[in-house]
Coordinates of C-alpha atoms and ligand atoms in Angstrom, one line a residue:
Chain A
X864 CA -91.3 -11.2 21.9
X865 CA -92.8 -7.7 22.2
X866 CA -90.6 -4.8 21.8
X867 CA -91.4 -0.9 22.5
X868 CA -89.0 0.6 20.4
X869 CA -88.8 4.7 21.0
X870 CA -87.6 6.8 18.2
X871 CA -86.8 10.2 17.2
X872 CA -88.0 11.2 13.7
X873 CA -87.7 14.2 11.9
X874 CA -91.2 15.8 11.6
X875 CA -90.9 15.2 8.3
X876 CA -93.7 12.9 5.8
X877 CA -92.0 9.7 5.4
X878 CA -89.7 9.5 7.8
X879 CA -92.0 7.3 9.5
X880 CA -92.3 4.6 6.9
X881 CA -88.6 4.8 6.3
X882 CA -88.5 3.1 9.8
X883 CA -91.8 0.8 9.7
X884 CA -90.3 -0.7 6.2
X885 CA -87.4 -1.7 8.0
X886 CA -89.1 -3.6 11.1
X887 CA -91.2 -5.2 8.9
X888 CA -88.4 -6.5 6.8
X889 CA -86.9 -8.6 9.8
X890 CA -90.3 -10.4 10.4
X891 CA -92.1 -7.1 13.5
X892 CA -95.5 -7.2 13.6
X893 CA -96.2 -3.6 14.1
X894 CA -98.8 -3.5 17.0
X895 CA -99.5 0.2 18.1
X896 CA -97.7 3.6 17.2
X897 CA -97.9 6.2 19.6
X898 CA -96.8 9.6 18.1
X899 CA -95.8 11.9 21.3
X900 CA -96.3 15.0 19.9
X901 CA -96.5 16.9 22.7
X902 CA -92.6 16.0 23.5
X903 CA -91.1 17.6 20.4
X904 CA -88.0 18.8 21.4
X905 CA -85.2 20.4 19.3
X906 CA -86.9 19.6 15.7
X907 CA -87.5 15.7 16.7
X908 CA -91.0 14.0 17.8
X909 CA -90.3 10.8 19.5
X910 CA -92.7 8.0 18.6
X911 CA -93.0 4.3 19.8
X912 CA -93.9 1.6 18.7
X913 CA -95.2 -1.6 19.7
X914 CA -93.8 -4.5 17.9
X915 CA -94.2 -8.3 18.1
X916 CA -90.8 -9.8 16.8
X917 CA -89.8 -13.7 16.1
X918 CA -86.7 -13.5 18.3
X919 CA -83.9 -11.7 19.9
X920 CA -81.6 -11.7 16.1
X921 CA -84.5 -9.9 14.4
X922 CA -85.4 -7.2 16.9
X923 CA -81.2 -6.3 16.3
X924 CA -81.6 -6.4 13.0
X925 CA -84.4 -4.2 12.8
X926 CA -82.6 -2.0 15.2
X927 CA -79.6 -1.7 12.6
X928 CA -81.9 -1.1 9.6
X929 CA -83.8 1.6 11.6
X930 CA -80.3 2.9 12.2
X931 CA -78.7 2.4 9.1
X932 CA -81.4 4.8 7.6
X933 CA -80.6 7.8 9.7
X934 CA -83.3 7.4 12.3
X935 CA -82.4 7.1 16.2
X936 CA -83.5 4.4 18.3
X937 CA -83.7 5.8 21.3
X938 CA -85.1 2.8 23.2
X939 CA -85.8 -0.4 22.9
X940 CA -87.9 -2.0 25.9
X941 CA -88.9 -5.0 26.6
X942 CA -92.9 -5.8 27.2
X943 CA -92.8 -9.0 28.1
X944 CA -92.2 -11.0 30.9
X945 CA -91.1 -14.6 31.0
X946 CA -92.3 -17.0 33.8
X947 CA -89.5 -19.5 34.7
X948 CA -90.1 -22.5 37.0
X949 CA -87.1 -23.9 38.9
X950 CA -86.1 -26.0 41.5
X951 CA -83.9 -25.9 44.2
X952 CA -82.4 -28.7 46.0
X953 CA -80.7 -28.4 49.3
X954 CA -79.8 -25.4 51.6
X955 CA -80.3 -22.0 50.5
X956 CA -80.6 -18.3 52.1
X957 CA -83.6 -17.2 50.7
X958 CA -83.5 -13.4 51.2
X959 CA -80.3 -13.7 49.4
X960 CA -81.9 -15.5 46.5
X961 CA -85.0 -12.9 46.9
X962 CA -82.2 -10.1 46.4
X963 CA -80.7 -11.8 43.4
X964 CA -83.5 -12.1 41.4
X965 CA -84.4 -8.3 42.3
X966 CA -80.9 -7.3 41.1
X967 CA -81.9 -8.6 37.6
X968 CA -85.0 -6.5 37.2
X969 CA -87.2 -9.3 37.9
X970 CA -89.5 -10.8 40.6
X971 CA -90.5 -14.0 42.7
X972 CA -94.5 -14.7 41.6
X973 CA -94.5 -18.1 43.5
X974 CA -92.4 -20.2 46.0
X975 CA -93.0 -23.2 48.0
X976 CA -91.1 -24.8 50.2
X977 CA -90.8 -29.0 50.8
X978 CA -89.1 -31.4 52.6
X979 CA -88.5 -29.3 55.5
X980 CA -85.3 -29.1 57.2
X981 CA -84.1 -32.5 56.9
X982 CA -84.5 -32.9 52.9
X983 CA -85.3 -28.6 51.8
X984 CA -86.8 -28.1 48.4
X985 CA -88.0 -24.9 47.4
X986 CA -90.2 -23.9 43.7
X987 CA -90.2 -21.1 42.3
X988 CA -91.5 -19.2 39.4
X989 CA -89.7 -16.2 38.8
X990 CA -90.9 -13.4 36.3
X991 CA -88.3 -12.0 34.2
X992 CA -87.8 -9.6 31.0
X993 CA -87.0 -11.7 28.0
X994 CA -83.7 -10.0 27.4
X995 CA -83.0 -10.7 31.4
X996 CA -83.8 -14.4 32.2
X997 CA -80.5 -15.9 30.7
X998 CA -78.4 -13.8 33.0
X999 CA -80.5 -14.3 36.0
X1000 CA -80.4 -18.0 35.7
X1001 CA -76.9 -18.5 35.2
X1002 CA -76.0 -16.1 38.7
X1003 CA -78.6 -18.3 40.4
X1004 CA -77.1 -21.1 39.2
X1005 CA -73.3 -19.4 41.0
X1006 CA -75.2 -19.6 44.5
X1007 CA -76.6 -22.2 44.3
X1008 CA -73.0 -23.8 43.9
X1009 CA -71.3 -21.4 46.8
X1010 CA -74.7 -23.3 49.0
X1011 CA -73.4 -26.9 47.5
X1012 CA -77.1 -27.4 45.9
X1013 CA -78.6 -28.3 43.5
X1014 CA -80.7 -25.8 40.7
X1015 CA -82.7 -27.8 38.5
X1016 CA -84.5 -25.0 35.3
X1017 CA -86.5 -25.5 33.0
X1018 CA -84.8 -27.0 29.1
Chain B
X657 CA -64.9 -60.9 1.1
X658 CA -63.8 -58.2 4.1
X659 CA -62.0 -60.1 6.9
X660 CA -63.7 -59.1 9.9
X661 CA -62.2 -59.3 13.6
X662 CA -63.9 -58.5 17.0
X663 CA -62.1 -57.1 20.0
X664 CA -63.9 -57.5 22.9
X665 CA -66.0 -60.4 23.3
X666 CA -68.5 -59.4 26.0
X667 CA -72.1 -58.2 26.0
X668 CA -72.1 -57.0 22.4
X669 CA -69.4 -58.3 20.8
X670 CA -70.8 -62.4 22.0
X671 CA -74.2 -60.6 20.1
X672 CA -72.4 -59.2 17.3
X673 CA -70.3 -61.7 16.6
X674 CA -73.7 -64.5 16.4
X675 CA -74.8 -62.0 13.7
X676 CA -71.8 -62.0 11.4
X677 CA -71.0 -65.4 11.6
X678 CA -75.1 -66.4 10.5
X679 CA -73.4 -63.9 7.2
X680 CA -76.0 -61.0 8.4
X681 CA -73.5 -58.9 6.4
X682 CA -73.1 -60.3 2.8
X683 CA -69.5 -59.9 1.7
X684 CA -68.2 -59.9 5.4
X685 CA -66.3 -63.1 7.4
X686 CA -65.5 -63.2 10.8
X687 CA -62.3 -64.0 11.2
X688 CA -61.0 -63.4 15.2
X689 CA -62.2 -62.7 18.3
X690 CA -60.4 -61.7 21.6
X691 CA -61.2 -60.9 24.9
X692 CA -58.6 -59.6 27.4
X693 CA -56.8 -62.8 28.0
X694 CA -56.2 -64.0 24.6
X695 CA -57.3 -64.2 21.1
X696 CA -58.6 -66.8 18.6
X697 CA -58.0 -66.5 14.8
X698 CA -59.6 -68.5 11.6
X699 CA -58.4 -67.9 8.7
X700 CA -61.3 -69.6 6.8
X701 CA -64.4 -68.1 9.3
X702 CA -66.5 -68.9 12.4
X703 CA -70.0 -70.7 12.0
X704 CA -72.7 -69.6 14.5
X705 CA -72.2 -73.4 15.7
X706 CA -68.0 -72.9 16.5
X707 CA -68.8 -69.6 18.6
X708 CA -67.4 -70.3 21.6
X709 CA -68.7 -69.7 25.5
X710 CA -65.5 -69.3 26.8
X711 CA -62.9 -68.2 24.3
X712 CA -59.7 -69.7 26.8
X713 CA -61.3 -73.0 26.1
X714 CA -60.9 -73.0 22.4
X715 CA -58.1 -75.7 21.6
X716 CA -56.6 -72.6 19.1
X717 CA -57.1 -69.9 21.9
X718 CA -53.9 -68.2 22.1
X719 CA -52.5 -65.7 25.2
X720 CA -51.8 -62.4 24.5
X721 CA -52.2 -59.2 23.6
X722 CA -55.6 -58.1 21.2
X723 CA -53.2 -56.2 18.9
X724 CA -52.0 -59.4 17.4
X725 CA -55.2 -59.6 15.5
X726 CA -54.6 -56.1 14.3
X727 CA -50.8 -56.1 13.2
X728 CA -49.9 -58.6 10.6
X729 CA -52.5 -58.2 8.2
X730 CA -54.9 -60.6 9.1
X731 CA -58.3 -59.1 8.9
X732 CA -59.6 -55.5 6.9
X733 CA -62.0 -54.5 9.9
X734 CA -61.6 -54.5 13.4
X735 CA -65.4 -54.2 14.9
X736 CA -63.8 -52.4 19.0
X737 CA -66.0 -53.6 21.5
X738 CA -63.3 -53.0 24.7
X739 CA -64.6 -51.5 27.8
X740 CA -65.0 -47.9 27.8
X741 CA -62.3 -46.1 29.6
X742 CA -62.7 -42.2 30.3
X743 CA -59.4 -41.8 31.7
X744 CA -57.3 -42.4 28.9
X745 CA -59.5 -44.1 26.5
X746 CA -57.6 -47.3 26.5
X747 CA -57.4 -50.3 25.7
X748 CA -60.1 -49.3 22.2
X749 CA -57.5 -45.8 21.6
X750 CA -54.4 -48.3 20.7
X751 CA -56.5 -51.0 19.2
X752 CA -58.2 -48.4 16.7
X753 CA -55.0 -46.0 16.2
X754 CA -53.3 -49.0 15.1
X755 CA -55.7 -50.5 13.1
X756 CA -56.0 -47.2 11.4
X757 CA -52.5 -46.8 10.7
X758 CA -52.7 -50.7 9.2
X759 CA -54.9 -49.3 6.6
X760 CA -58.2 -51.3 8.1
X761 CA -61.3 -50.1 8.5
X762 CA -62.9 -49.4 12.0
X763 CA -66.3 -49.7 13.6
X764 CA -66.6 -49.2 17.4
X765 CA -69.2 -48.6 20.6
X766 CA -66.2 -47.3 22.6
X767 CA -67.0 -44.0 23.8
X768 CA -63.3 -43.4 25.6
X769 CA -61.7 -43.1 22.3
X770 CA -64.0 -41.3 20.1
X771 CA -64.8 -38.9 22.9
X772 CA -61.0 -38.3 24.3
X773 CA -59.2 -38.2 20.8
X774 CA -62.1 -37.7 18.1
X775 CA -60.2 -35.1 15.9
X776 CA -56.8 -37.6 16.1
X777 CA -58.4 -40.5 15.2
X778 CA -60.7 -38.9 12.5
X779 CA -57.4 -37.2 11.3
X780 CA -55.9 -40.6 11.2
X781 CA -59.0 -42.4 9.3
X782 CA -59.2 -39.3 6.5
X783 CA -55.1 -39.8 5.9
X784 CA -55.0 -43.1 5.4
X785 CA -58.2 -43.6 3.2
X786 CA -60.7 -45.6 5.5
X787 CA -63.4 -45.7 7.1
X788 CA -64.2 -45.1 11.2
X789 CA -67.6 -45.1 11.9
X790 CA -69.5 -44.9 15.6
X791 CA -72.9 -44.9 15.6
X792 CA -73.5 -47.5 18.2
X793 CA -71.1 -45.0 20.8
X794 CA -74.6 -42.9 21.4
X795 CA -78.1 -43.6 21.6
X796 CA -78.0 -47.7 21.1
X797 CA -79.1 -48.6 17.7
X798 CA -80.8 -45.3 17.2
X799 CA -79.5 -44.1 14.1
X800 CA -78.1 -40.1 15.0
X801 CA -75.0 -40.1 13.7
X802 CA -76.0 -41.3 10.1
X803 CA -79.4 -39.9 10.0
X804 CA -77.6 -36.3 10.1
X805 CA -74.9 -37.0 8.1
X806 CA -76.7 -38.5 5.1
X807 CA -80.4 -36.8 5.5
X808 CA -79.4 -34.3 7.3
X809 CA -76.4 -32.9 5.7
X810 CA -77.7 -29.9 3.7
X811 CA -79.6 -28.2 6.8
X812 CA -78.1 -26.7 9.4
X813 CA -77.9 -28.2 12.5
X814 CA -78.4 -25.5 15.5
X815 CA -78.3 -27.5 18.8
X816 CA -79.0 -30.8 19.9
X817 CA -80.9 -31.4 23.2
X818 CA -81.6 -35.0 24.7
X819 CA -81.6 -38.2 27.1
X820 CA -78.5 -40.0 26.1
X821 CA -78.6 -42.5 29.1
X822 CA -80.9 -44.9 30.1
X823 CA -80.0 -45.7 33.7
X824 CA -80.5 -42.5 34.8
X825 CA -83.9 -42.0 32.7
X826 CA -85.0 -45.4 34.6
X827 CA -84.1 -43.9 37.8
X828 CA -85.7 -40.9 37.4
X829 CA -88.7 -42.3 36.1
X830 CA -89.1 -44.5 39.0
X831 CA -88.7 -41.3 41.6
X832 CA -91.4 -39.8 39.3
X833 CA -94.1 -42.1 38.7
X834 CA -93.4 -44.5 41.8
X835 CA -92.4 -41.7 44.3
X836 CA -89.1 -43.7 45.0
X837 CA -86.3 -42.2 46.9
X838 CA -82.8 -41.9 44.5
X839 CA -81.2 -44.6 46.6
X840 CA -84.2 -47.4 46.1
X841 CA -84.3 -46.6 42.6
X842 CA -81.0 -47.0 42.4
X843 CA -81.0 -50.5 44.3
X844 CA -84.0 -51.8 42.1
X845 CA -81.8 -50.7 38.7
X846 CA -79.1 -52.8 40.0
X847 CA -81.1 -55.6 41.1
X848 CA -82.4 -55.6 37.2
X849 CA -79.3 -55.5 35.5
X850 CA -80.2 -51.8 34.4
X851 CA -77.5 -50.1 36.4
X852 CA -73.7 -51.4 36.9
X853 CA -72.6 -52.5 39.9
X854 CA -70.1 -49.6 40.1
X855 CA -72.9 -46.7 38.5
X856 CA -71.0 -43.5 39.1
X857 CA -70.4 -42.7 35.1
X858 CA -74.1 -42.6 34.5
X859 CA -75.4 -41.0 37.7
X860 CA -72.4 -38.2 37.5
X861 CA -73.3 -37.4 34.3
X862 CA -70.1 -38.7 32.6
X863 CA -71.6 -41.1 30.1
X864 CA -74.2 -38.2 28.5
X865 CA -70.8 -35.7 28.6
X866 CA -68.9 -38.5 26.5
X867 CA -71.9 -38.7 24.2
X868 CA -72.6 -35.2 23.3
X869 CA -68.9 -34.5 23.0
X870 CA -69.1 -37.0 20.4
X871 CA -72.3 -35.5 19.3
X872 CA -70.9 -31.9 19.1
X873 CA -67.6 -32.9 17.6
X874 CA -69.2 -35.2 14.9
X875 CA -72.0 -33.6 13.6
X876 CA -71.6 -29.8 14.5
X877 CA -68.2 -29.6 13.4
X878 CA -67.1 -28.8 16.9
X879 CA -63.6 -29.4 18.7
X880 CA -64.8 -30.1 22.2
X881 CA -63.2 -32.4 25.0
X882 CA -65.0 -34.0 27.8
X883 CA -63.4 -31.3 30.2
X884 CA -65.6 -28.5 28.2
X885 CA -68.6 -30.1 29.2
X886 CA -70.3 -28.1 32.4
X887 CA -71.9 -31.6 34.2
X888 CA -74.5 -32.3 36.7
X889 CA -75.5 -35.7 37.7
X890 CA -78.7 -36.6 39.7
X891 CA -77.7 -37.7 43.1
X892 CA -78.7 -34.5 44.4
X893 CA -82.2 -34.7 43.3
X894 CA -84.3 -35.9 46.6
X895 CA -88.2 -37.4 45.7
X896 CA -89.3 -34.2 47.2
X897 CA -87.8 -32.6 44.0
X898 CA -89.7 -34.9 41.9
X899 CA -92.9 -34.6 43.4
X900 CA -92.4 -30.4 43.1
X901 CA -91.7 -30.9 39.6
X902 CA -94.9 -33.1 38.6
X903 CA -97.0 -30.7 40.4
X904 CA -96.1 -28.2 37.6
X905 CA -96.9 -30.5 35.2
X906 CA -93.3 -31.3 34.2
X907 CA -90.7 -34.1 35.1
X908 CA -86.9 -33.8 36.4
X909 CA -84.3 -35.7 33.1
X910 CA -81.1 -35.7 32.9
X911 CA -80.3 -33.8 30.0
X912 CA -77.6 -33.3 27.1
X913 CA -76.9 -29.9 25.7
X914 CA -74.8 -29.1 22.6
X915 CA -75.1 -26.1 21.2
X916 CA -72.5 -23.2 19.5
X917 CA -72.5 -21.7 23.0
X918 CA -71.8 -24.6 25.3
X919 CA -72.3 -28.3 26.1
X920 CA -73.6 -28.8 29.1
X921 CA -75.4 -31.6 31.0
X922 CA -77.6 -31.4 33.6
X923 CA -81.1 -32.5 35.5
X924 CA -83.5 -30.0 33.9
X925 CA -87.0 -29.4 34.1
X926 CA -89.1 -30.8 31.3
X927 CA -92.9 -30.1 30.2
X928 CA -94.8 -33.6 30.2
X929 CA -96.0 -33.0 27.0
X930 CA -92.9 -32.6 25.6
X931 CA -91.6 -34.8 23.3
X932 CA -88.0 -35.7 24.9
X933 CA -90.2 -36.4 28.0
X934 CA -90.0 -40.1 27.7
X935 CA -89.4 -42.6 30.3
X936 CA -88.0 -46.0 31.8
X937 CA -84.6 -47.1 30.2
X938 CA -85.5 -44.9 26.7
X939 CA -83.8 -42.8 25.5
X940 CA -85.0 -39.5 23.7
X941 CA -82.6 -37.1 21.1
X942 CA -83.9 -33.5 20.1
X943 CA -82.1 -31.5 16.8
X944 CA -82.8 -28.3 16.4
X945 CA -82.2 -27.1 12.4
X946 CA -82.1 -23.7 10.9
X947 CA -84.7 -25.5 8.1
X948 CA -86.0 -28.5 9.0
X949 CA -87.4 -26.9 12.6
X950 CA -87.1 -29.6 15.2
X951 CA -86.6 -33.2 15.3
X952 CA -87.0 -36.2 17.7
X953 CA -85.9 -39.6 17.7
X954 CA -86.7 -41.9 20.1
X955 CA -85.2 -45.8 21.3
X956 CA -83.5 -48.3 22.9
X957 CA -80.2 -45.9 24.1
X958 CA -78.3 -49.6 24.8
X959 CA -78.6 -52.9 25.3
X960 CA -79.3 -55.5 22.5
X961 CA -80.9 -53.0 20.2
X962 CA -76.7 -51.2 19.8
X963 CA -76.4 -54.4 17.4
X964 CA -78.8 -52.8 15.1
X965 CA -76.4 -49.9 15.0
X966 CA -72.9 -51.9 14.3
X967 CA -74.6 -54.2 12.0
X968 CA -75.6 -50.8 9.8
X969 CA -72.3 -49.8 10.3
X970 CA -70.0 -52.8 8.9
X971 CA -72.7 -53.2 6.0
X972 CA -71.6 -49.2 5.5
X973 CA -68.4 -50.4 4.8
X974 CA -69.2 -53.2 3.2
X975 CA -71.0 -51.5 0.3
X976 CA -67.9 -48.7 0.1
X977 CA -65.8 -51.6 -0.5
X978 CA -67.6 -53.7 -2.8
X979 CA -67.6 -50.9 -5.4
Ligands
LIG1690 N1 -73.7 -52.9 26.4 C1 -74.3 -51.8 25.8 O1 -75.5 -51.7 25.8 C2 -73.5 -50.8 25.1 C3 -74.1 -49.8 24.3 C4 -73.4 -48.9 23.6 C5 -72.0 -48.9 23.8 N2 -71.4 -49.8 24.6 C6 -69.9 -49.8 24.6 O2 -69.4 -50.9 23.9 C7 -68.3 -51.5 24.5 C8 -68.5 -52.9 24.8 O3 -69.6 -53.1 25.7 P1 -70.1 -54.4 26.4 O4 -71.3 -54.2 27.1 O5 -70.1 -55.5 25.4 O6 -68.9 -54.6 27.4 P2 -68.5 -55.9 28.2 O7 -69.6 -56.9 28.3 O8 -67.9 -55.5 29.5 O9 -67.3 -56.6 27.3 C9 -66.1 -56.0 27.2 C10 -65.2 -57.1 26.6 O10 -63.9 -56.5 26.3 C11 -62.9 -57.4 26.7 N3 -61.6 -56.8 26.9 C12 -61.1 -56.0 27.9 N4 -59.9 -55.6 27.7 C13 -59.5 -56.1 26.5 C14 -58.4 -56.1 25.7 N5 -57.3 -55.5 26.1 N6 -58.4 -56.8 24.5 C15 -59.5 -57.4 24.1 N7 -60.6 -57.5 24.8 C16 -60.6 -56.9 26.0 C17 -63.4 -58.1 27.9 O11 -62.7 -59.3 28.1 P3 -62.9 -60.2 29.5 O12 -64.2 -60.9 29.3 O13 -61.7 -61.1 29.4 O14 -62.8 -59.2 30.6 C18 -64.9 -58.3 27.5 O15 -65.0 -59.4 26.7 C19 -68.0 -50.6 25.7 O16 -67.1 -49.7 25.4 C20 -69.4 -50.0 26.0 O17 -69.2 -48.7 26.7 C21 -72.1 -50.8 25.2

């Protein structure tokens, strides 16, 4: 997963590396580092970096280390997206899914319908933020009870 | 020599019980079987030749209840082969809890009781000294149970993930490859001796919940009961669903989930490349471990090949005992 993580370092040499040592120490890949000089405010320049990280645990743990050694994190954002097929089986309100998946920061790339009225099957391939698919799927997976159908995912 | 007896003399305990008295297992005698009208006892063994068809025919048949051949000392190992029951896990729950409390040895394919009282019987088995072992409740003759805890043991297992019923993998794979509807799939199942005449368990689901409670409870240390299982079955998924689903590349399984966060079970999406996305009656088992990485075994999930399983099983305690 690819992480920007923004942080507010002391413009002081080595504070940097302080920060880097920990990310890679929990497995980051250190991509890009942006310095954004010209947003120096109250002593602190805020720089971000780009990180490629094995999974969810390490980014945290990166996060604490970074932390844990007096730096900041001011953000941590994730780059990229995940594309999710599923499957619905049965009735369903489609603006109201449309909304659902809106709520949750992410976004309908693809649907198509079957089966018209009599058998209705609907695809869709949803794009979601890493951190937000897991919470996405499981309120999907509410309506699609309260509808009495069926939401087949991927796994 | 371990004085074996059989409870349940149907599908695989007629199988099993061809096996033991041919002396597949050295150091093991059949010694009774008994189906649910009565029970027949030899103190001195069966032959493969004295098996009988039709145990009530047997000139020392007697009437009554299985848990004559359990009390009273007269065998070391029951082998459970009842129906399974998901309701209260009976009649296998009394035959094993007693047997247990006899001091004997137990080897089962009953699901009811090692899925509705795992952590009572296990209890039971550790206080009194012997052995219950149940790797022919899941996955046939695949070897699961024992493959984690003898290979498997120093790892750590993370999740298991798989297709724990062949019925519903047959349907399914019918739907996808044939374009069937559910129902025809379901008819031609039935009409093969696949599916029970009565399929509910397997289509709602209940037979993979039973398995991966055993699953969790067994080999992730878990204390789960068949009520904390979030289940799915496939009626609901139409041919239309199928054909959506192959068009992506992927095919619709009915799949088993146990991991720290939940057990669930559930038609789920799955790449055709992957490698739990096997089909007809197969089944297909997924771990996931903190070391190893992932592993998959694939078989018969039923059927003949659960022999295999028990066989392994009383030869288990076989060698404890001989030492
Ligand atoms: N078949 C498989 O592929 C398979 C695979 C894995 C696990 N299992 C499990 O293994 C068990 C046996 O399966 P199966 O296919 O052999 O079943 P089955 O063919 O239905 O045989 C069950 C046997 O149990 C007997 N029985 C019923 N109540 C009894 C009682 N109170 N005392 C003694 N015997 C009693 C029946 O007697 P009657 O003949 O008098 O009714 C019958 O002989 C089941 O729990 C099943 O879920 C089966």
């Amino acid at each position: 997963m690819r992480v920007r993580l923004t942080l507010a370092l002391v413009d002081r040499p080595g504070v940097l590396l302080k920060a880097l040592e920990q990310i890679a120490l929990n497995g980051g890949n250190i991509i890009s580092i942006i310095h954004n000089r010209d947003r120096i405010t109250s002593g602190y320049v805020p720089v971000s970096v780009n990180v490629e990280f094995p999974d969810p645990a390490s980014l945290e743990r990166a996060k604490k280390g970074i932390e844990g050694s007096g730096i900041p994190v001011i953000e941590a954002e994730t780059l990229e997206k995940e594309i999710a097929t599923m499957i619905l089986v049965g009735k369903a309100d489609v603006d109201a899914l449309i909304r659902k998946v809106e709520e949750h920061g992410s976004k309908i790339s693809a649907l198509h319908l079957t089966g018209g009225v009599e058998s209705p099957c609907l695809k869709l391939l949803v794009e979601a933020p890493h951190d937000k698919l897991r919470p996405l799927l499981s309120s999907l997976e509410k309506l699609a009870e309260e509808w009495d159908a069926l939401l087949i995912t991927e796994g | 020599m371990i004085r074996c007896v059989i409870l349940g003399y149907g599908f695989l305990g007629r199988r099993l019980a061809k096996e033991l008295a041919l002396n597949r297992v050295e150091g093991v005698k059949l010694v009774g079987i008994a189906s649910s009208k009565g029970h027949i006892y030899r103190e001195k063994g069966f032959k493969s030749s004295e098996l009988p068809e039709d145990i009530t025919r047997a000139s020392d048949f007697r009437e009554g209840s299985s848990l004559e051949l359990v009390d009273g000392r007269l065998a070391d190992l029951l082998v459970e082969l009842t129906p399974t029951n998901i309701r209260d896990g009976e009649p296998g729950l009394s035959h094993i809890r007693r047997a247990l409390e006899e001091g004997m040895d137990v080897v089962t394919a009953n699901k009811g009781p090692m899925a509705l009282a795992y952590e009572e019987l296990t209890g039971l088995a550790e206080e009194r000294g012997v052995m219950l072992l149940y790797e022919a409740t899941v996955g046939g003759g695949m070897p699961l149970i024992s493959l984690q805890k003898r290979c498997l043991m120093a790892d750590e297992l993370l999740e298991i993930r798989g297709i724990l019923n062949g019925t519903t993998n047959y349907i399914l794979s019918r739907m996808h490859f044939e374009g069937m509807t559910f129902d025809l799939a379901l008819r031609e199942a039935q009409m093969l001796g696949i599916a029970e005449r009565d399929p509910s368990l397997d289509i709602n689901g209940i037979d993979t919940a039973l398995k991966i409670v055993i699953l969790a409870n067994s080999l992730m240390n878990a204390r789960r009961k068949l009520s904390d299982v979030k289940v799915k079955g496939i009626r609901k998924v139409t041919s239309e669903a199928v054909a959506a689903a192959k068009e992506s590349g992927m095919a619709i399984k009915l799949i088993g989930t146990a991991s720290e966060e939940e057990l669930s079970v559930a038609p789920r999406l799955i790449k055709l490349g992957d490698p739990l996305c096997i089909h007809g009656t197969l089944n297909a088992v997924n771990f996931k471990l903190r070391i190893l990485g992932n592993l998959t075994i694939i078989g018969e999930g039923a059927g003949e090949s659960t022999v295999s399983a028990l066989l392994n099983d009383i030869r288990e305690v076989a060698r404890a005992r001989s030492g």
